[in-house]
XYZ file of C-alpha atoms in Angstrom:
290
model
C 106.833 39.452 123.139
C 109.704 39.265 121.560
C 111.789 38.844 124.832
C 112.929 36.442 127.080
C 110.281 37.255 129.522
C 107.633 38.258 126.897
C 107.765 34.212 126.258
C 108.473 32.886 130.002
C 105.686 34.596 131.657
C 102.820 33.612 129.486
C 104.586 30.017 128.870
C 104.184 29.813 132.517
C 100.691 30.776 132.258
C 99.953 28.449 129.490
C 101.718 25.581 131.492
C 99.725 26.200 134.533
C 96.040 26.289 133.196
C 97.260 23.589 130.984
C 98.017 21.212 133.853
C 95.210 22.399 136.081
C 92.850 21.581 133.150
C 94.160 17.971 132.517
C 93.921 17.485 136.396
C 90.296 18.178 136.375
C 89.640 16.696 133.011
C 90.953 13.145 134.348
C 89.556 13.749 137.509
C 85.854 14.507 136.548
C 86.062 11.507 134.087
C 87.231 9.088 136.692
C 84.415 10.420 139.453
C 81.577 10.381 136.778
C 82.399 7.583 134.703
C 82.332 7.589 131.037
C 78.528 7.813 130.647
C 78.254 11.148 132.464
C 81.406 12.668 131.596
C 81.199 16.138 129.935
C 83.787 18.348 128.836
C 84.083 21.668 129.843
C 86.483 24.854 128.566
C 86.786 26.026 132.355
C 87.137 24.428 135.410
C 85.392 26.019 139.013
C 88.132 26.648 141.722
C 87.201 24.390 144.619
C 86.588 26.458 147.602
C 83.103 27.129 149.848
C 83.390 30.764 148.834
C 80.815 31.012 146.326
C 82.439 34.168 144.403
C 85.973 32.496 143.889
C 84.083 29.800 141.817
C 85.383 31.845 138.683
C 88.728 32.428 139.888
C 90.347 30.357 136.863
C 88.270 33.013 134.226
C 89.077 36.054 136.735
C 93.090 35.071 136.217
C 92.425 34.660 132.822
C 90.797 37.977 132.205
C 93.342 39.835 134.665
C 96.112 38.572 132.821
C 94.952 39.027 129.378
C 93.876 43.228 130.312
C 97.857 43.469 131.836
C 99.377 41.893 128.905
C 97.553 43.715 126.633
C 98.183 47.201 128.492
C 102.131 46.035 128.271
C 102.106 45.757 124.829
C 99.998 48.739 123.696
C 102.390 50.730 126.571
C 105.464 49.731 124.466
C 104.517 51.356 121.580
C 106.174 54.612 120.944
C 102.651 57.308 121.316
C 105.098 60.412 120.836
C 106.697 59.241 117.384
C 105.972 58.299 114.338
C 106.808 55.194 113.779
C 103.883 52.367 113.884
C 104.697 48.623 115.565
C 102.218 46.607 114.329
C 103.469 43.642 115.917
C 102.600 45.071 119.534
C 99.055 45.346 118.446
C 99.123 41.855 117.248
C 100.070 40.400 120.318
C 97.627 42.835 122.258
C 94.634 41.080 120.161
C 95.550 38.009 120.771
C 95.571 38.589 124.551
C 92.002 40.630 123.679
C 90.081 37.495 122.365
C 91.397 35.646 125.576
C 89.685 38.507 127.705
C 86.451 38.319 125.573
C 86.338 34.465 126.278
C 86.697 34.896 129.983
C 83.684 37.517 130.313
C 81.653 35.548 128.392
C 82.306 32.403 130.176
C 81.609 33.921 133.392
C 78.276 35.806 132.061
C 76.830 32.495 130.389
C 77.602 30.425 133.794
C 75.680 33.118 135.904
C 72.717 33.247 133.474
C 69.672 31.033 133.538
C 70.355 29.123 130.636
C 73.951 28.195 130.818
C 73.002 24.635 129.715
C 72.028 25.476 126.422
C 74.889 28.378 125.596
C 77.336 26.146 126.572
C 78.427 25.266 123.363
C 78.949 29.336 122.617
C 81.443 29.219 125.282
C 83.125 26.378 123.508
C 83.166 28.126 120.365
C 84.493 31.278 121.448
C 87.192 29.310 123.294
C 88.160 27.718 119.669
C 88.319 31.495 118.372
C 91.081 32.017 120.727
C 93.053 29.647 119.151
C 92.064 30.401 115.543
C 93.142 34.123 115.958
C 96.431 33.158 117.518
C 97.235 30.833 114.688
C 96.153 33.446 112.113
C 98.454 36.018 113.873
C 101.499 33.519 114.087
C 101.353 33.172 110.336
C 100.523 36.367 109.079
C 102.964 38.095 111.930
C 103.918 41.328 110.441
C 107.780 40.791 111.956
C 108.144 37.858 109.432
C 110.403 36.230 111.641
C 113.189 33.986 109.693
C 116.262 31.786 110.724
C 115.851 29.524 113.841
C 113.496 32.320 115.475
C 111.318 31.394 112.583
C 111.261 27.671 112.668
C 110.657 27.896 116.404
C 107.414 29.639 115.714
C 106.515 27.279 112.497
C 106.721 24.436 115.190
C 104.543 26.559 117.379
C 101.375 27.098 114.864
C 101.684 23.129 114.820
C 100.864 22.668 118.683
C 98.187 25.680 118.346
C 96.624 24.129 115.297
C 95.956 21.113 117.389
C 94.611 23.244 120.185
C 92.207 24.179 117.722
C 91.030 21.211 116.016
C 90.388 19.767 119.686
C 88.719 22.597 121.021
C 86.162 22.707 117.896
C 86.079 18.534 118.459
C 85.444 18.902 122.038
C 82.483 21.275 121.302
C 80.881 19.056 119.306
C 81.763 15.734 120.853
C 81.587 16.900 124.590
C 81.304 13.484 125.619
C 84.760 12.202 124.521
C 87.307 12.097 127.326
C 90.288 11.373 124.647
C 89.348 14.607 122.886
C 89.275 16.526 126.215
C 92.456 15.294 127.487
C 94.173 16.203 123.911
C 92.756 19.541 123.958
C 94.132 20.042 127.648
C 97.602 18.407 126.910
C 98.253 20.580 123.886
C 97.486 23.685 125.836
C 100.064 22.309 128.357
C 102.364 21.486 125.451
C 102.029 25.061 124.299
C 102.950 26.622 127.499
C 105.931 24.261 127.657
C 107.091 25.325 124.029
C 106.711 29.071 124.926
C 109.051 28.284 128.054
C 111.531 26.444 125.355
C 111.631 29.315 122.988
C 112.318 31.826 125.497
C 115.514 29.580 127.234
C 116.586 28.794 123.404
C 116.361 32.566 121.990
C 116.753 34.861 124.474
C 119.296 32.979 127.293
C 122.402 33.768 125.764
C 124.351 30.702 127.157
C 121.543 28.580 125.405
C 121.900 29.961 122.543
C 122.966 26.737 119.649
C 126.897 26.727 118.999
C 127.489 28.445 115.556
C 124.684 31.178 116.148
C 124.709 34.535 118.421
C 122.288 36.882 119.627
C 121.216 39.008 116.589
C 118.977 41.819 118.330
C 119.316 45.246 117.220
C 121.533 43.818 114.213
C 118.568 45.059 111.688
C 117.827 41.222 111.050
C 114.172 39.891 112.065
C 115.141 37.214 114.065
C 116.262 36.780 117.702
C 119.178 34.760 116.675
C 121.556 34.403 113.493
C 123.937 31.734 112.831
C 127.107 32.322 111.022
C 126.764 29.694 108.213
C 124.329 27.481 106.553
C 125.649 24.474 108.466
C 125.123 26.309 111.798
C 121.736 26.964 110.761
C 120.917 23.576 109.497
C 122.214 22.163 113.007
C 120.422 24.265 115.443
C 117.217 23.775 113.473
C 117.721 20.007 113.746
C 118.473 20.742 117.659
C 115.072 22.644 117.814
C 113.271 19.360 116.089
C 114.857 17.187 118.785
C 113.644 19.510 121.503
C 110.334 19.726 119.710
C 110.251 15.810 119.883
C 111.200 15.407 123.362
C 108.516 18.263 124.691
C 105.655 16.082 123.251
C 107.273 12.963 124.364
C 107.441 14.466 128.067
C 104.385 16.072 127.606
C 102.304 12.902 126.349
C 104.226 10.801 128.931
C 103.413 12.915 131.816
C 99.439 12.586 130.844
C 99.627 9.262 130.496
C 101.193 8.742 134.281
C 98.421 11.352 135.530
C 95.737 8.738 133.787
C 97.121 5.384 135.403
C 98.222 7.134 138.608
C 95.201 9.219 139.750
C 92.734 7.312 141.581
C 89.167 8.965 142.272
C 85.860 6.060 142.559
C 83.796 6.432 139.789
C 80.503 7.419 141.136
C 78.662 4.711 138.827
C 80.296 1.757 140.590
C 80.165 3.432 143.777
C 76.570 3.017 143.796
C 76.257 -0.365 142.322
C 79.231 -1.901 144.880
C 79.538 -2.246 148.468
C 82.960 -2.051 150.271
C 82.835 -5.910 150.437
C 82.381 -5.953 146.280
C 79.154 -7.321 146.527
C 75.636 -5.574 145.308
C 73.764 -4.822 148.207
C 69.869 -5.191 148.184
C 67.920 -2.074 147.155
C 65.982 -0.763 150.413
C 62.639 -1.822 148.967
C 63.638 -5.673 148.680
C 65.449 -5.406 152.445
C 62.009 -4.190 153.490
C 60.168 -7.013 151.582
C 62.487 -9.597 153.330
C 61.762 -8.228 156.692
C 58.283 -8.441 156.329
C 58.282 -11.782 155.188
C 60.068 -13.051 158.208
C 57.824 -11.219 160.542
C 54.583 -12.808 158.874
C 55.971 -16.403 159.316
């Protein structure tokens, strides 16, 4: 994953699924209302074809297997050198594949409702082990790259906590939308890292690409002043990205309009409460008897 595409492709995947979850979380809340809302770790694909219902989980599983294969095949099997970081990256995707498989199996089982918390717990383990691998990474990222990874740990930690909270508080819309937004933010930050660290024209002033130079960082800086300036820029990028995702989620919450089922049942098109069928029949009978 220590390449431009190694961050861009997973970043696009996280961004897509985070946006998909954010939209569906808001839609579900506005359609069902506060009392009937229940958060979930995945959303069925809207299609009349039944076997495409789990398309989100199928794509997650396929992407995870492909990413694992790329990481493992990159390891030189015919040499004696060992690259543990490849296996660390592959292990991150392994947990994602396990979650997708179990989520499909639980949904197809007769006791899917009682096992929903199991799926939530497995979703939490995906981000728990991602945080673990990032914190104890064998590559030991230093310098500017290490600072970007340190900021990434904040996002992953927030996603992990929100996923745990959503499992325990499935009725909370705020927890559910924070979890979805944090996944979106994680994807956006992966993309920012790819461009900032591996796109030569976007490397901060006073820094240069250090690949192949024996340094455990994608970018090295000429002096301490250049390093501080580059890290300050990354902090600004992080704050701007949080502001962007927060504004986007707030906009979606305010602008997306679906009629709540609770109010649809109570209100007529004119805004008045229509009489129940039994009441209408009673009035009709009274009129006839008179």
